[in-house]
């Protein structure tokens, strides 16, 4: 709000933020985040500062949750990922995933690191998530909401607060290294 009132700030609002704020004030039927827009249908939309995806899997929420939070299962998912299939050199650290809130995880040979902020079995995973080569102390937030959909599960996924300019790369990475191999694993 202070941004829109003309206060001098180090980071003045972008035109997109001003337009979103105006739409919220006038319409009320618009998604009102200045950094995120929700996906429509099966499409993925992301602004520079956020990613929203809604992949659907032919497995129960319990099975999807287990695949994402169990070290042995997710290690098998990573072996099916685009990064691993391409022979990309990511490091040699083993996949490790804590099952506790506050616990850490190390994925893709140590290329992805983080800590669990919230774990609600079969319902939600929220992580402080980072790529190993980001600046020290830089973490983004990855939120996986598992929604039962018929005999399957839709993940309502939101990824925010990552470094500017990383949106396209990260969005493609979630598809190639998480959703596509997860779908193969869950068959």
Coordinates of C-alpha atoms in Angstrom, one line a residue:
X1 CA 0.0 0.0 0.0
X2 CA 2.8 2.4 0.9
X3 CA 4.3 1.8 -2.6
X4 CA 1.1 3.0 -4.3
X5 CA 0.9 6.1 -2.1
X6 CA 4.1 7.4 -3.5
X7 CA 6.5 7.0 -0.5
X8 CA 10.1 6.9 -1.5
X9 CA 11.3 3.4 -1.4
X10 CA 14.4 1.6 -2.6
X11 CA 12.2 -0.7 -4.7
X12 CA 9.5 1.2 -6.4
X13 CA 6.6 -0.9 -7.7
X14 CA 6.7 -2.3 -11.2
X15 CA 4.0 -1.4 -13.7
X16 CA 2.6 -5.0 -13.2
X17 CA 2.4 -4.5 -9.5
X18 CA 0.6 -1.2 -9.9
X19 CA -1.9 -2.7 -12.4
X20 CA -2.5 -5.7 -10.0
X21 CA -3.1 -3.3 -7.1
X22 CA -5.5 -1.2 -9.1
X23 CA -7.4 -4.3 -10.3
X24 CA -7.7 -5.5 -6.7
X25 CA -9.0 -2.2 -5.5
X26 CA -11.6 -2.0 -8.3
X27 CA -12.5 -5.5 -9.2
X28 CA -12.2 -7.8 -6.2
X29 CA -12.5 -10.8 -8.5
X30 CA -8.9 -10.8 -9.5
X31 CA -6.2 -12.8 -7.8
X32 CA -4.6 -10.1 -5.7
X33 CA -1.0 -11.1 -5.3
X34 CA 1.6 -8.7 -6.8
X35 CA 3.9 -11.6 -7.6
X36 CA 1.7 -14.6 -8.5
X37 CA -1.0 -15.4 -11.0
X38 CA -2.8 -18.8 -10.9
X39 CA -2.7 -21.2 -13.7
X40 CA -5.8 -21.8 -15.8
X41 CA -6.5 -25.4 -16.9
X42 CA -3.4 -27.4 -17.5
X43 CA -1.2 -24.4 -18.4
X44 CA 1.6 -23.1 -16.3
X45 CA 1.9 -19.4 -15.6
X46 CA 4.7 -17.6 -13.9
X47 CA 5.8 -14.1 -13.4
X48 CA 9.5 -13.4 -12.8
X49 CA 9.0 -13.8 -9.1
X50 CA 6.7 -16.8 -9.0
X51 CA 5.6 -20.1 -10.6
X52 CA 2.2 -21.7 -10.3
X53 CA 1.7 -25.3 -11.7
X54 CA -1.1 -27.9 -11.2
X55 CA 0.2 -31.3 -12.3
X56 CA -2.2 -34.3 -11.9
X57 CA -1.0 -37.8 -11.1
X58 CA -2.7 -41.2 -11.2
X59 CA -2.1 -42.0 -7.6
X60 CA -3.6 -41.2 -4.2
X61 CA -2.4 -38.2 -2.2
X62 CA -0.8 -40.6 0.3
X63 CA 1.3 -42.2 -2.5
X64 CA 2.3 -38.8 -4.0
X65 CA 3.2 -37.5 -0.5
X66 CA 5.3 -40.5 0.2
X67 CA 7.1 -40.3 -3.2
X68 CA 8.0 -36.6 -2.4
X69 CA 9.1 -37.1 1.2
X70 CA 10.7 -40.6 1.3
X71 CA 14.4 -40.7 0.6
X72 CA 14.4 -44.0 -1.2
X73 CA 11.3 -43.3 -3.4
X74 CA 12.5 -39.8 -4.3
X75 CA 15.9 -41.1 -5.2
X76 CA 14.2 -43.3 -7.8
X77 CA 12.2 -40.3 -9.1
X78 CA 15.4 -38.3 -9.5
X79 CA 16.9 -41.2 -11.6
X80 CA 14.1 -40.7 -14.0
X81 CA 14.5 -36.9 -14.2
X82 CA 15.6 -34.9 -17.2
X83 CA 18.7 -33.7 -15.4
X84 CA 19.9 -37.2 -14.6
X85 CA 18.9 -38.7 -17.9
X86 CA 20.9 -36.1 -19.7
X87 CA 24.1 -37.0 -17.8
X88 CA 24.3 -33.6 -16.3
X89 CA 27.0 -33.4 -13.6
X90 CA 25.1 -32.3 -10.5
X91 CA 27.3 -33.6 -7.7
X92 CA 27.7 -36.7 -5.7
X93 CA 25.7 -36.1 -2.6
X94 CA 23.1 -38.8 -2.0
X95 CA 19.4 -38.0 -1.9
X96 CA 18.5 -37.4 1.8
X97 CA 15.0 -36.2 2.9
X98 CA 14.2 -35.7 6.6
X99 CA 10.6 -36.6 7.6
X100 CA 10.5 -33.9 10.3
X101 CA 9.4 -30.2 10.2
X102 CA 12.6 -28.2 10.3
X103 CA 14.5 -31.2 8.9
X104 CA 16.7 -30.8 5.8
X105 CA 16.7 -32.3 2.3
X106 CA 19.5 -32.7 -0.3
X107 CA 18.4 -33.7 -3.8
X108 CA 19.9 -34.1 -7.3
X109 CA 23.5 -34.8 -6.1
X110 CA 23.4 -31.8 -3.7
X111 CA 22.3 -29.4 -6.4
X112 CA 19.0 -28.7 -4.6
X113 CA 19.0 -28.1 -0.8
X114 CA 16.5 -27.0 1.8
X115 CA 14.5 -27.4 4.9
X116 CA 10.9 -28.4 5.6
X117 CA 8.8 -25.6 6.9
X118 CA 5.5 -27.5 7.1
X119 CA 4.6 -31.2 6.6
X120 CA 1.0 -32.2 6.8
X121 CA 1.0 -35.9 5.7
X122 CA -0.9 -36.5 2.5
X123 CA -2.0 -32.9 2.3
X124 CA 0.8 -30.3 2.2
X125 CA 4.5 -29.8 2.0
X126 CA 6.1 -26.4 2.3
X127 CA 9.9 -26.0 1.9
X128 CA 12.6 -23.4 2.1
X129 CA 14.2 -24.5 -1.2
X130 CA 17.4 -23.4 -2.9
X131 CA 19.8 -24.2 -5.7
X132 CA 23.3 -24.8 -4.4
X133 CA 24.9 -22.1 -6.6
X134 CA 22.5 -19.3 -5.4
X135 CA 24.0 -16.6 -3.1
X136 CA 24.5 -17.8 0.5
X137 CA 21.4 -17.5 2.6
X138 CA 19.1 -17.2 -0.5
X139 CA 16.1 -19.5 -0.2
X140 CA 12.8 -19.6 -2.1
X141 CA 9.5 -21.1 -0.9
X142 CA 8.1 -24.2 -2.6
X143 CA 4.5 -25.1 -1.6
X144 CA 2.9 -28.4 -2.7
X145 CA -0.8 -28.7 -1.8
X146 CA -2.1 -32.2 -2.6
X147 CA -5.8 -32.3 -3.7
X148 CA -7.6 -35.5 -4.3
X149 CA -9.1 -35.5 -7.8
X150 CA -11.1 -38.6 -8.6
X151 CA -8.8 -41.6 -8.2
X152 CA -5.8 -39.3 -8.6
X153 CA -4.1 -36.3 -7.1
X154 CA -3.6 -32.8 -8.3
X155 CA -0.6 -30.9 -6.8
X156 CA -1.4 -27.2 -6.5
X157 CA 2.2 -26.0 -6.6
X158 CA 3.5 -22.5 -6.0
X159 CA 7.2 -21.5 -6.0
X160 CA 8.0 -17.9 -4.9
X161 CA 10.9 -15.7 -3.7
X162 CA 13.6 -17.0 -6.0
X163 CA 16.2 -14.8 -7.7
X164 CA 14.9 -12.6 -10.5
X165 CA 15.4 -14.0 -13.9
X166 CA 15.2 -17.6 -12.8
X167 CA 11.4 -18.1 -13.5
X168 CA 11.6 -19.7 -16.9
X169 CA 14.5 -22.0 -16.0
X170 CA 12.9 -23.1 -12.7
X171 CA 9.5 -23.7 -14.3
X172 CA 11.0 -25.9 -16.9
X173 CA 13.0 -27.7 -14.2
X174 CA 9.9 -28.5 -12.1
X175 CA 8.4 -30.2 -15.2
X176 CA 11.4 -32.1 -16.4
X177 CA 12.8 -33.0 -13.0
X178 CA 9.8 -33.4 -10.7
X179 CA 6.4 -33.8 -12.5
X180 CA 7.4 -35.9 -15.5
X181 CA 9.6 -38.4 -13.6
X182 CA 7.1 -38.5 -10.7
X183 CA 4.4 -39.4 -13.1
X184 CA 6.6 -42.3 -14.5
X185 CA 7.4 -43.4 -11.0
X186 CA 3.8 -43.5 -9.8
X187 CA 2.6 -45.7 -12.8

